[in-house]
mmCIF file of C-alpha atoms and ligand atoms in Angstrom:
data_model
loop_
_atom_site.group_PDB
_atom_site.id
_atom_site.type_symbol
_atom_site.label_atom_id
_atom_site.label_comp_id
_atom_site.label_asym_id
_atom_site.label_seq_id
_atom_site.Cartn_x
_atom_site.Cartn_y
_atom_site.Cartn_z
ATOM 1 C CA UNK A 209 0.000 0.000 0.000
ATOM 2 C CA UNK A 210 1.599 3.399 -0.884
ATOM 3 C CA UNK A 211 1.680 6.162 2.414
ATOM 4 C CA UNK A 212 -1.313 8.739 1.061
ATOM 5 C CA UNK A 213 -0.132 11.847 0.342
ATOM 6 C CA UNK A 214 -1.696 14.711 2.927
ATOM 7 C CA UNK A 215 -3.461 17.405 1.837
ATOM 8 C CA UNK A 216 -1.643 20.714 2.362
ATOM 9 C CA UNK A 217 1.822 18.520 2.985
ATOM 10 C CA UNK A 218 3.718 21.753 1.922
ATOM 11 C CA UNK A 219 2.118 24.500 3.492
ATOM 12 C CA UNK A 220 4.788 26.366 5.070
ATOM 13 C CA UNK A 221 2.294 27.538 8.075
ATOM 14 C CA UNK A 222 1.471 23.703 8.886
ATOM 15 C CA UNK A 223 5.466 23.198 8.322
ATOM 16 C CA UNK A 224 6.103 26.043 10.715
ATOM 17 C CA UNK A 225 3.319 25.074 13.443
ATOM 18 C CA UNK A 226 4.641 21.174 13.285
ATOM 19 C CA UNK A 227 8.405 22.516 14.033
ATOM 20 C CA UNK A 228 6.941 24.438 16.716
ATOM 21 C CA UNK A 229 5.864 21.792 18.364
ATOM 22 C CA UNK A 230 9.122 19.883 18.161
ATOM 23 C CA UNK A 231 10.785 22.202 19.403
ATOM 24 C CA UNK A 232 8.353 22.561 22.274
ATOM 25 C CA UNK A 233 9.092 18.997 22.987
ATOM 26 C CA UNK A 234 5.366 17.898 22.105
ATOM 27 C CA UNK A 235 5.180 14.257 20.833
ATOM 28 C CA UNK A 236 3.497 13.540 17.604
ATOM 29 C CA UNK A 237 0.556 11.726 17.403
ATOM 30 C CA UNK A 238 -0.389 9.390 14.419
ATOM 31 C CA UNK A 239 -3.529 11.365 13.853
ATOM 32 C CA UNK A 240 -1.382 14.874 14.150
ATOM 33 C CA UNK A 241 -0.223 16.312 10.685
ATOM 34 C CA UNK A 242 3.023 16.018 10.092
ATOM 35 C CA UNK A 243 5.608 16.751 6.855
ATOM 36 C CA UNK A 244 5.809 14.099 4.399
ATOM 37 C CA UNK A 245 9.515 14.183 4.749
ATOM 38 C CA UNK A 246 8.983 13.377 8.346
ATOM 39 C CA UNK A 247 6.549 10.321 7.952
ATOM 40 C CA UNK A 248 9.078 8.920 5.464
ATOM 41 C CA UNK A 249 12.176 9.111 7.574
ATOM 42 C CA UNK A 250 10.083 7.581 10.287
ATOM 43 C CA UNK A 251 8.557 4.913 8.537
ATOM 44 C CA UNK A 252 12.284 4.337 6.928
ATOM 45 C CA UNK A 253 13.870 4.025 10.759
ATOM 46 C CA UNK A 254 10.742 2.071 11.949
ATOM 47 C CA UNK A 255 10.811 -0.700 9.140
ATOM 48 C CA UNK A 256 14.780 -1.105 9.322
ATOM 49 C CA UNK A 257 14.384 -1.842 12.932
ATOM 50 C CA UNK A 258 11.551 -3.654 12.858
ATOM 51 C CA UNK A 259 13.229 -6.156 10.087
ATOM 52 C CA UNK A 260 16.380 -6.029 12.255
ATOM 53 C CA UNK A 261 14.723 -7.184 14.953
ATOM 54 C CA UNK A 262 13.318 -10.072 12.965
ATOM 55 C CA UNK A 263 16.639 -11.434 10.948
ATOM 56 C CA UNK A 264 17.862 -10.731 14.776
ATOM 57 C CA UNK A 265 16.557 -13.881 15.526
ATOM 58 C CA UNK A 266 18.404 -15.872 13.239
ATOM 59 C CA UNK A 267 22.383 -15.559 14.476
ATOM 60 C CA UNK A 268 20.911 -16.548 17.841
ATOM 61 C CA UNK A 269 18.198 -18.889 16.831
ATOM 62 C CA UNK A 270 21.312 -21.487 15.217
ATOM 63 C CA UNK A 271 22.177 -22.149 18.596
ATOM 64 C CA UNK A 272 19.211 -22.870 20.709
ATOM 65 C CA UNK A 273 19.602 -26.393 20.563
ATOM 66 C CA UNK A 274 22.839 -26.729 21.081
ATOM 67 C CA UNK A 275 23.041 -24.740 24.457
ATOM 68 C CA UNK A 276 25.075 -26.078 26.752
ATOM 69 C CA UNK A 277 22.386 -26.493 29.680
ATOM 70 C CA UNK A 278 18.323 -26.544 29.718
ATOM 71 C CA UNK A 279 18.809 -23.325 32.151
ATOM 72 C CA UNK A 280 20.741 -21.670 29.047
ATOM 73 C CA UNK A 281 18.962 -23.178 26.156
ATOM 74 C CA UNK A 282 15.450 -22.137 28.115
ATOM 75 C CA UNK A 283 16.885 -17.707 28.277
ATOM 76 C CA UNK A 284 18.118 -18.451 24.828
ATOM 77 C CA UNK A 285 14.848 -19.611 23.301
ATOM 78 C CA UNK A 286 13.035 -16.234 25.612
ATOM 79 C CA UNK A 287 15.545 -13.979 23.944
ATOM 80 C CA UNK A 288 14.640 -15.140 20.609
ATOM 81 C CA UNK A 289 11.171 -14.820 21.159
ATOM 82 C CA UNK A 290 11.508 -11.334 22.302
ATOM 83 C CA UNK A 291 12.991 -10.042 19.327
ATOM 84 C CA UNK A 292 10.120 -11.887 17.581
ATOM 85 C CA UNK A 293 7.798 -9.565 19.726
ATOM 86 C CA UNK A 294 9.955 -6.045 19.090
ATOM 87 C CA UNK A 295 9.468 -6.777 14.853
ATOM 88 C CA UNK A 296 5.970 -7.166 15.735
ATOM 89 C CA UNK A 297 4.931 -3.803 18.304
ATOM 90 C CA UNK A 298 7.313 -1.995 15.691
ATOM 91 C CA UNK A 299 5.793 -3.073 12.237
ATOM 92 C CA UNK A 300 2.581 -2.198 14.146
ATOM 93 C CA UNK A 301 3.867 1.175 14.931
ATOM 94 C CA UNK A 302 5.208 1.577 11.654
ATOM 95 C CA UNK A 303 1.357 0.755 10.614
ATOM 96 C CA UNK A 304 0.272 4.193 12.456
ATOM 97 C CA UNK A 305 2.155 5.804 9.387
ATOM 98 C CA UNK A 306 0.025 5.249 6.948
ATOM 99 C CA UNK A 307 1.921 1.897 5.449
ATOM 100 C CA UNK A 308 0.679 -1.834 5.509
ATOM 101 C CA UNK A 309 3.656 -4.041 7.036
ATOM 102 C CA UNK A 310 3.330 -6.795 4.340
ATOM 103 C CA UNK A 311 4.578 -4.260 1.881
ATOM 104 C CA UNK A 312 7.217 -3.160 4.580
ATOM 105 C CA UNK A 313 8.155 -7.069 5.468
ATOM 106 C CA UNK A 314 7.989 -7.442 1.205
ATOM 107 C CA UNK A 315 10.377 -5.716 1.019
ATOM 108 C CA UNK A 316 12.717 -7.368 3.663
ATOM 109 C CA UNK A 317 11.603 -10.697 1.609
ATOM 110 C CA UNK A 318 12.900 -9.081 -1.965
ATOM 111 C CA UNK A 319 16.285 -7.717 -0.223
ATOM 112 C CA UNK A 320 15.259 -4.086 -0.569
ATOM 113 C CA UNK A 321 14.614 -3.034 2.454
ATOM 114 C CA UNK A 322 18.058 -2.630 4.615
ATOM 115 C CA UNK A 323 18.558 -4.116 8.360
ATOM 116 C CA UNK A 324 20.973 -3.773 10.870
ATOM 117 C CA UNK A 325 24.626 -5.045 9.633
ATOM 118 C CA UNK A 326 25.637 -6.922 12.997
ATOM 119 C CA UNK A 327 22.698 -10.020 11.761
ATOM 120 C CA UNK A 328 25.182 -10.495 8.378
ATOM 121 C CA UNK A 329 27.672 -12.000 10.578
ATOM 122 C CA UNK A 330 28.468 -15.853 11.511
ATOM 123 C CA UNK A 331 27.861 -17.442 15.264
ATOM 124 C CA UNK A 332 30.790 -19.424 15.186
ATOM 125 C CA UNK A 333 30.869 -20.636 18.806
ATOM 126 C CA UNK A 334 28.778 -20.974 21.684
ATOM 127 C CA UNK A 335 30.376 -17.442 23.509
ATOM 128 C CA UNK A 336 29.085 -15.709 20.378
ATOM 129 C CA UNK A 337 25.616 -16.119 22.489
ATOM 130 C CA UNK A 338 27.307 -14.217 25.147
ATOM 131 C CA UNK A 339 29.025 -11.619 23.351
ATOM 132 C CA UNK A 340 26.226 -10.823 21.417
ATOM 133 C CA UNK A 341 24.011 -10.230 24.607
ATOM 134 C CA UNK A 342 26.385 -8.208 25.732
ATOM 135 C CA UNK A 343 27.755 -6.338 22.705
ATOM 136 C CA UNK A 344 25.164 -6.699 20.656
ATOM 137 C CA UNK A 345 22.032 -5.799 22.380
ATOM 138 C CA UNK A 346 24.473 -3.471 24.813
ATOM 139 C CA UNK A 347 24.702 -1.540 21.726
ATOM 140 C CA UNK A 348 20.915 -1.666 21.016
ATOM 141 C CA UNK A 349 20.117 -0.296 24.279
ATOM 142 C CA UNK A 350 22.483 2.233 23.823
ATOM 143 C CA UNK A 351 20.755 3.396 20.965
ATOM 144 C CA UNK A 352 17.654 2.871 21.860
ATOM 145 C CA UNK A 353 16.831 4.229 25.141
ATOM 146 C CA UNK A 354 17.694 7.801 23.167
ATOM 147 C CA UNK A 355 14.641 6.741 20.605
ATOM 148 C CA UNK A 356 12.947 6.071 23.793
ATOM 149 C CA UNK A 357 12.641 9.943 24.034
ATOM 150 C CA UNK A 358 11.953 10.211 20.078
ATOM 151 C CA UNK A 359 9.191 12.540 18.528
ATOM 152 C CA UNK A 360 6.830 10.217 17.384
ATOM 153 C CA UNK A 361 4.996 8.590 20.211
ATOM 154 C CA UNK A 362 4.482 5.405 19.062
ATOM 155 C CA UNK A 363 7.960 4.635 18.173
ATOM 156 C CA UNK A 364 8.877 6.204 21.650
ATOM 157 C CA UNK A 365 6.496 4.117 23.531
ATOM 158 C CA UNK A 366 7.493 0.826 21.847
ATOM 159 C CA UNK A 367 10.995 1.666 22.423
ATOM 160 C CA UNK A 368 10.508 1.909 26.130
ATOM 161 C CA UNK A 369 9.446 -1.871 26.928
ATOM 162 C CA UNK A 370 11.671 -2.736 24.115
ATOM 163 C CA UNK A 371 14.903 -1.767 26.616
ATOM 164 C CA UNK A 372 13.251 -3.761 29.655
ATOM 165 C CA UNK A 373 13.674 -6.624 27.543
ATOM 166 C CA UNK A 374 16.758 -5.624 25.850
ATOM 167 C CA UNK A 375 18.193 -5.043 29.595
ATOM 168 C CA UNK A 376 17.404 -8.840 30.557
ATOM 169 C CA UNK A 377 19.707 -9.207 27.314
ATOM 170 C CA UNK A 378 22.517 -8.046 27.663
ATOM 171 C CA UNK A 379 22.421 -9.393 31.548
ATOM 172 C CA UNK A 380 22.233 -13.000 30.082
ATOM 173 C CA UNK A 381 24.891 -13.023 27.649
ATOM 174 C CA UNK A 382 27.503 -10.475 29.931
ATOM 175 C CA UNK A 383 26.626 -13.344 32.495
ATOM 176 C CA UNK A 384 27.467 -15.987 29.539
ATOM 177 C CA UNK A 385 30.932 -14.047 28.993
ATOM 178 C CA UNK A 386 31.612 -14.116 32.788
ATOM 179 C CA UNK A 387 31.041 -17.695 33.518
ATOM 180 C CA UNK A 388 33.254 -18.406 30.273
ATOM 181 C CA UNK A 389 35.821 -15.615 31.576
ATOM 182 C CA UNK A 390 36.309 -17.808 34.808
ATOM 183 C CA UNK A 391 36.350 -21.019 33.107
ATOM 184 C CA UNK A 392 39.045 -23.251 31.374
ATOM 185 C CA UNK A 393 41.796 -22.150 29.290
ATOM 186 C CA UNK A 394 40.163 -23.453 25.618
ATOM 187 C CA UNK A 395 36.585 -21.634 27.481
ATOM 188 C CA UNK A 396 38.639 -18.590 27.385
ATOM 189 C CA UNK A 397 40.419 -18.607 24.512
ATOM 190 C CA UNK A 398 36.508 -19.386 22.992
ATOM 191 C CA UNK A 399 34.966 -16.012 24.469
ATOM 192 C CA UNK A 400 38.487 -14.122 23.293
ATOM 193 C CA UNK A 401 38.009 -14.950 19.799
ATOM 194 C CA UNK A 402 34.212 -13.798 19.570
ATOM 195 C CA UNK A 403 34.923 -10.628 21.394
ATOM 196 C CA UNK A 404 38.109 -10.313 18.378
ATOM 197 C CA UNK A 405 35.283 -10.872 15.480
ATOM 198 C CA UNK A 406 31.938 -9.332 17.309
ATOM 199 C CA UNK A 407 33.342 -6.287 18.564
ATOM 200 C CA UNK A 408 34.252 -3.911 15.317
ATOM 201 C CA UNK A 409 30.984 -4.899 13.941
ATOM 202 C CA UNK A 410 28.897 -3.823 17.201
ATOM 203 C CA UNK A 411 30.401 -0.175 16.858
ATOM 204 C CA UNK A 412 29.812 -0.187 13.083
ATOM 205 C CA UNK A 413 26.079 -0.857 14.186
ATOM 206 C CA UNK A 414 25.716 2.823 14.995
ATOM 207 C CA UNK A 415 25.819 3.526 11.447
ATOM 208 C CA UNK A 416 28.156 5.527 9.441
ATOM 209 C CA UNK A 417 30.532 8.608 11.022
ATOM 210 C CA UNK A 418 28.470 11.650 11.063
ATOM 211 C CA UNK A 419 30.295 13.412 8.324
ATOM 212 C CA UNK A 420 28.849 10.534 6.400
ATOM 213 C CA UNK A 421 25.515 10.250 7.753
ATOM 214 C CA UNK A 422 23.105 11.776 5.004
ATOM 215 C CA UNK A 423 19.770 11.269 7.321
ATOM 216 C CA UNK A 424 21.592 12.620 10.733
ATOM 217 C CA UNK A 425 20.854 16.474 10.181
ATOM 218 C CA UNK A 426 16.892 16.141 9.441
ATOM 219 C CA UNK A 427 16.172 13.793 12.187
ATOM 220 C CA UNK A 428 18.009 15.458 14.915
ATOM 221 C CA UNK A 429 16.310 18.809 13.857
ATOM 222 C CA UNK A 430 12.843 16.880 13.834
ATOM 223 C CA UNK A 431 14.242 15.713 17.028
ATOM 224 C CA UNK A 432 13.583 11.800 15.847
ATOM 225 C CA UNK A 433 17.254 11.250 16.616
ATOM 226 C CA UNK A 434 18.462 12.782 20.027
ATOM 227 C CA UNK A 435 22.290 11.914 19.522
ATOM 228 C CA UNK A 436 24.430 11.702 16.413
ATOM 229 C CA UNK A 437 25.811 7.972 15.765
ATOM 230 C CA UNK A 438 28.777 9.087 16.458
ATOM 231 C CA UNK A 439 27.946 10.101 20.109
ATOM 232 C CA UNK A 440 26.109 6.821 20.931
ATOM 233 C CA UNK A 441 28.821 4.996 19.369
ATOM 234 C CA UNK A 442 31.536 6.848 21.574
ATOM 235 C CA UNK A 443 29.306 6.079 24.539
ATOM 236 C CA UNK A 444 28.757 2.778 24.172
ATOM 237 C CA UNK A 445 32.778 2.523 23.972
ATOM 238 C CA UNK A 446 32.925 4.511 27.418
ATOM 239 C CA UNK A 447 30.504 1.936 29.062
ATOM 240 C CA UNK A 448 32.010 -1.382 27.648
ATOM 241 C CA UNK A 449 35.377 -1.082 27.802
ATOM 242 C CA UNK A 450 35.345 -1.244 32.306
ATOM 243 C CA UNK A 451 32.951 -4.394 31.441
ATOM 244 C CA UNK A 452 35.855 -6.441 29.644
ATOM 245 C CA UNK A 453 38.111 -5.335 31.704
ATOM 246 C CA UNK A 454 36.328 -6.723 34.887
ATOM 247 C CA UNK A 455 36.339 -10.145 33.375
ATOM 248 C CA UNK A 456 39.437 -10.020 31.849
ATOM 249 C CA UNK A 457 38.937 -9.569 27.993
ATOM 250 C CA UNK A 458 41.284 -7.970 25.433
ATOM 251 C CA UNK A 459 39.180 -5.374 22.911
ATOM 252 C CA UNK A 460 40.599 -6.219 19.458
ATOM 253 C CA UNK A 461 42.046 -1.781 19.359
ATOM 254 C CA UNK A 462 45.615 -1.164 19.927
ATOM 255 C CA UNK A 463 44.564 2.461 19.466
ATOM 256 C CA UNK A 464 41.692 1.781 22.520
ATOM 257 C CA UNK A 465 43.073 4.214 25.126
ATOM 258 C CA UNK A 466 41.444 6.571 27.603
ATOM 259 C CA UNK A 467 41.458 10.374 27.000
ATOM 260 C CA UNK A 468 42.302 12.037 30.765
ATOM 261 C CA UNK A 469 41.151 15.406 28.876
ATOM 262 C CA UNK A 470 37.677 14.285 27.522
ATOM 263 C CA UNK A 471 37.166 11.184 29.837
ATOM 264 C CA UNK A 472 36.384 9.064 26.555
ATOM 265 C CA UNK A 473 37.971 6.046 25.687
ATOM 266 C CA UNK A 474 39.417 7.244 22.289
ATOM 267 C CA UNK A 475 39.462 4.352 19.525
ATOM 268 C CA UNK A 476 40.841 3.265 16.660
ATOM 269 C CA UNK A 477 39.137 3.630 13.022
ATOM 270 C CA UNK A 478 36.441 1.218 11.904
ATOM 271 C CA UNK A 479 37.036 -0.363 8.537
ATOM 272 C CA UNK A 480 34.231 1.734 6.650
ATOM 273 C CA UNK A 481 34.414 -0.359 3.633
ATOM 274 C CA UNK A 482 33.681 -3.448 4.946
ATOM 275 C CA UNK A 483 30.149 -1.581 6.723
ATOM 276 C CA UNK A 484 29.559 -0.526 3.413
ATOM 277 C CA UNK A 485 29.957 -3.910 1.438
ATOM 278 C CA UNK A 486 27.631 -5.146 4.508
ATOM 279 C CA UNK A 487 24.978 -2.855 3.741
ATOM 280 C CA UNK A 488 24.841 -3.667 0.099
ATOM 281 C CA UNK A 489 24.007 -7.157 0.863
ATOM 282 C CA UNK A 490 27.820 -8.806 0.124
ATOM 283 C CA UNK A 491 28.918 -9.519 3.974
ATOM 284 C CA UNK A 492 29.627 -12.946 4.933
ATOM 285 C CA UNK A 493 26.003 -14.166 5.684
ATOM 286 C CA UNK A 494 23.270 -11.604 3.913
ATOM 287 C CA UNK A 495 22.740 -14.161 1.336
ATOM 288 C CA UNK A 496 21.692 -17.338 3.973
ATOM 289 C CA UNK A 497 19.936 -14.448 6.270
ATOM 290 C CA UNK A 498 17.540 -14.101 3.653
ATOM 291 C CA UNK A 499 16.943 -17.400 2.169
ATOM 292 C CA UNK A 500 16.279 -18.500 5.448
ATOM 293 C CA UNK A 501 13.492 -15.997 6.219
ATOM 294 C CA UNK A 502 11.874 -16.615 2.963
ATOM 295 C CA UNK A 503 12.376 -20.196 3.473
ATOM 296 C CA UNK A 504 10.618 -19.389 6.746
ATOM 297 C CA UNK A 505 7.813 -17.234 5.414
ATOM 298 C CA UNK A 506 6.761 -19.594 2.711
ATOM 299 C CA UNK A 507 6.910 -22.916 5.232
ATOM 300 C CA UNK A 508 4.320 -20.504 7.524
ATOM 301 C CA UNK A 509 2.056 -19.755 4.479
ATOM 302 C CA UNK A 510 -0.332 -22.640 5.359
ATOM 303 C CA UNK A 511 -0.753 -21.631 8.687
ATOM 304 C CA UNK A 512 -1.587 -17.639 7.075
ATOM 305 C CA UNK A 513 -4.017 -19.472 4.961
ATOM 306 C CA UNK A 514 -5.441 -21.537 8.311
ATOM 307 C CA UNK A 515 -5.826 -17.857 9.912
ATOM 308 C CA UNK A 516 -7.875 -16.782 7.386
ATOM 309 C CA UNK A 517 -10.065 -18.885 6.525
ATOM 310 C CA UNK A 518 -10.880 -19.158 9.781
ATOM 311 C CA UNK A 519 -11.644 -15.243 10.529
ATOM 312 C CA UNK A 520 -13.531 -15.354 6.994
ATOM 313 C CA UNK A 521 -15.996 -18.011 8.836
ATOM 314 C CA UNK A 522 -16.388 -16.081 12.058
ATOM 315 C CA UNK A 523 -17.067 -12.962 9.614
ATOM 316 C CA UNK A 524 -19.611 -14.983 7.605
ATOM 317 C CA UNK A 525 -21.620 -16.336 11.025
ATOM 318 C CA UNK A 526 -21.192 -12.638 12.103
ATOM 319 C CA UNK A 527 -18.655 -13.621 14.854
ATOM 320 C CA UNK A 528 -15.289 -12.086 15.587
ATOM 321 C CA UNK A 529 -12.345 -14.551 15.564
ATOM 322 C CA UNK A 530 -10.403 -14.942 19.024
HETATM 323 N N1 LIG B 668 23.111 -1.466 9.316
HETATM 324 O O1 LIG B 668 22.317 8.505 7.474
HETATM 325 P P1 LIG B 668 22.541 7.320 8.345
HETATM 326 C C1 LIG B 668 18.413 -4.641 16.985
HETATM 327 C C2 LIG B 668 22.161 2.834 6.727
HETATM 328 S S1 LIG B 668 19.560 -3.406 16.899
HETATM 329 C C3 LIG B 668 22.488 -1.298 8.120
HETATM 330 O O2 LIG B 668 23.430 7.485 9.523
HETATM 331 P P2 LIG B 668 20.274 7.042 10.072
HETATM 332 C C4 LIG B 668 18.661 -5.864 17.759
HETATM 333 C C5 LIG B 668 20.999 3.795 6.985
HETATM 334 O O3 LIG B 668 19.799 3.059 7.115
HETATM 335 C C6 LIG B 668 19.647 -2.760 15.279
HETATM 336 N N2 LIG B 668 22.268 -0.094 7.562
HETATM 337 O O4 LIG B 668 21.126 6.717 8.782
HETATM 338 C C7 LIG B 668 19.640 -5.961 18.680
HETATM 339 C C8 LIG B 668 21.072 4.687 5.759
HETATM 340 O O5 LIG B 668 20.545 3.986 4.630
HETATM 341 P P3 LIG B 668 19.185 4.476 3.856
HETATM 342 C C9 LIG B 668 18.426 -2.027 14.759
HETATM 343 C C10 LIG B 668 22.699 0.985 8.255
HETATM 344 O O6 LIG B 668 18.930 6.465 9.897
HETATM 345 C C11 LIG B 668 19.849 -7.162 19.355
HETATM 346 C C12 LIG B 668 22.563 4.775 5.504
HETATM 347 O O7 LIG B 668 23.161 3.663 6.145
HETATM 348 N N3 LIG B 668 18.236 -0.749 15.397
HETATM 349 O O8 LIG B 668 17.441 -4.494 16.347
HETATM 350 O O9 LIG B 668 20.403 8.491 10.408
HETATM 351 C C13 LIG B 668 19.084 -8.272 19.085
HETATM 352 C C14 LIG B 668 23.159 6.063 6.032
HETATM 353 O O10 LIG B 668 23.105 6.095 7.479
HETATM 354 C C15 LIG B 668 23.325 0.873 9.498
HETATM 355 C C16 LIG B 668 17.692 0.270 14.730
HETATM 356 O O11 LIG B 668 17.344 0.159 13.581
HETATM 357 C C17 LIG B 668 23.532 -0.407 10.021
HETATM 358 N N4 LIG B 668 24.163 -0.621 11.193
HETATM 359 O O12 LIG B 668 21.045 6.250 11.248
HETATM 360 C C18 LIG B 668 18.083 -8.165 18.122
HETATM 361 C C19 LIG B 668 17.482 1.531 15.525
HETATM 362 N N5 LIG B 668 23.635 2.119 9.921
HETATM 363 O O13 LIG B 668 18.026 4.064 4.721
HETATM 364 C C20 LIG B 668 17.850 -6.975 17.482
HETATM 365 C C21 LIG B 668 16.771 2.592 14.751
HETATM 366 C C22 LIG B 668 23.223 2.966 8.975
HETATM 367 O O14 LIG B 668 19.273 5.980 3.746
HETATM 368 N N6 LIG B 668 17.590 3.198 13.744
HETATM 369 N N7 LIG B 668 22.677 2.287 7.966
HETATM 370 O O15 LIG B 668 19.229 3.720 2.580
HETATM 371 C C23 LIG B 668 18.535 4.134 13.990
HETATM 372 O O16 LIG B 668 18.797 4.516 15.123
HETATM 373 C C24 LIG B 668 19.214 4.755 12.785
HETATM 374 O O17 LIG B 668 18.410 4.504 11.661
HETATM 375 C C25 LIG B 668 20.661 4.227 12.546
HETATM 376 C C26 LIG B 668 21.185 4.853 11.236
HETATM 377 C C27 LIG B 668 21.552 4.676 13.691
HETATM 378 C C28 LIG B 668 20.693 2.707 12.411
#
């Protein structure tokens, strides 16, 4: 379904009166008016994160049944399934924009829509479990409890359980890293060599430097974005690097060292053309990432069909379906 255009979309009074409100700190409302400019950005950051959240599942998902214990394998599965349940309250808040999320998750199906770059890696090992919770979904909460103060009140509100869950997270898998920290030498050397290979791709998650970032200027102005990537990214640096330290882990950065003047832990740069190459569908797994979830879409269609038919019979006997 194409997002209807508004009447008056480019009347510099409405334009005026909506900035007005931004900058009062107002939230916007689905029903509010709003630029067309703004409801495509939004919709753009809302369908991203809603199909990152779903191909999310799949790094993780390869290793629920080989967890180590029921008491892992059981927090594994509940992780999985919440990241089922963020795609789904943020396709529906997508929704309040004016776009169907069939076209939106279409387009995740036909590899044009983009999501996050971290999913287009390999889980190697068991630690990649931990390291993820911890670096991955750190990062994500990083990032997201800022959106959690976004303009747009849906995408705010979603955003807010989104980090309870995200918390429980990164708790598991820093708790994964810990146990593996204080374990056996080859246990060790296991967590050590995920942190090496996870950790450049979590800060590349924050998205491009901001002299590169076309999208940065609009949406901190519309006040959708409250930090540039760069901030967030530098942040999430100052709060992980005391985390491997207290369980012993090298970050792969000979350049990682603190800054006594501006209290940041200043780091080395990120290979830019390998986030690039990521993004345009050539890293190491973006090809299986999206077999599998059409793979998984078509084996679901007869249960799609089921649904259906069955809410066409409750709407023919004048019932509604559970
Ligand atoms: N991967 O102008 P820029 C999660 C694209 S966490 C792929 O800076 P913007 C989870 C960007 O879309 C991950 N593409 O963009 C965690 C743009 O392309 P288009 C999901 C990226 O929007 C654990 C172009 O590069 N979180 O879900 O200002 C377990 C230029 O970038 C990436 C979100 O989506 C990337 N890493 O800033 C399970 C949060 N970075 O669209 C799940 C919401 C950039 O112009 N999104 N690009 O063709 C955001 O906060 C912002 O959209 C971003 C990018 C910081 C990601």
């Amino acid at each position: 379904m194409e997002q209807k255009p508004i009447p008056g979309a480019d009347d510099p009074a409405l334009i005026a009166a909506f900035e007005a409100r931004i900058a009062s700190g107002e939230s916007i409302e689905p029903k509010d008016w709003m630029p067309e400019r703004y409801r495509k950005q939004l919709t753009r950051m809302m369908s991203q994160h809603a199909h990152s959240e779903i191909v999310g599942m799949l790094p993780e998902g390869n290793w629920v049944t080989r967890a180590p214990s029921l008491r892992r394998k059981m927090s594994l599965i509940a992780k999985v399934q919440d990241e089922a349940g963020h795609g789904l309250y943020i396709y529906c808040g997508a929704e309040t924009l004016g776009v169907d999320r069939h076209d939106l998750f279409n387009q995740l199906l036909n590899g044009t829509a983009k999501y996050s770059s971290i999913f287009n890696y390999p889980t190697l090992s068991w630690a990649d479990m931990g390291v993820i919770g911890w670096l991955v979904d750190g990062a994500a909460i990083v990032n997201q409890t800022v959106l959690a103060k976004t303009s747009y009140g849906p995408y705010a509100r979603a955003m807010v359980r989104i980090c309870k869950e995200e918390n429980f997270h990164k708790r598991q898998g820093y708790e994964i890293c810990a146990t593996l920290a204080s374990g056996t030498p080859a246990q060790q050397a296991m967590l050590q060599d995920a942190v090496d290979r996870i950790w450049w791709p979590s800060l590349a998650m924050f998205g491009p430097s901001d002299k590169d970032s076309p999208n940065t200027g609009e949406l901190l102005r519309w006040k959708v974005k409250r930090k540039t990537n760069d901030e967030l990214r530098q942040r999430f640096v100052n709060l992980t690097v005391p985390q491997a330290q207290a369980i012993g882990l090298t970050l792969p950065d000979p350049d990682l060292t603190f800054n006594a003047e501006t209290k940041n832990w200043d780091f080395g740069e990120i290979d830019w053309a390998e986030f690039f190459d990521v993004i345009k569908g050539n890293g190491p797994c973006n090809r299986e990432r999206l077999e599998a979830r059409n793979t998984a879409h078509d084996d679901g269609q007869w249960i799609r069909d089921a649904a259906t038919a069955f809410a066409a019979k409750h709407a023919k006997r004048g019932v509604e379906a559970p």
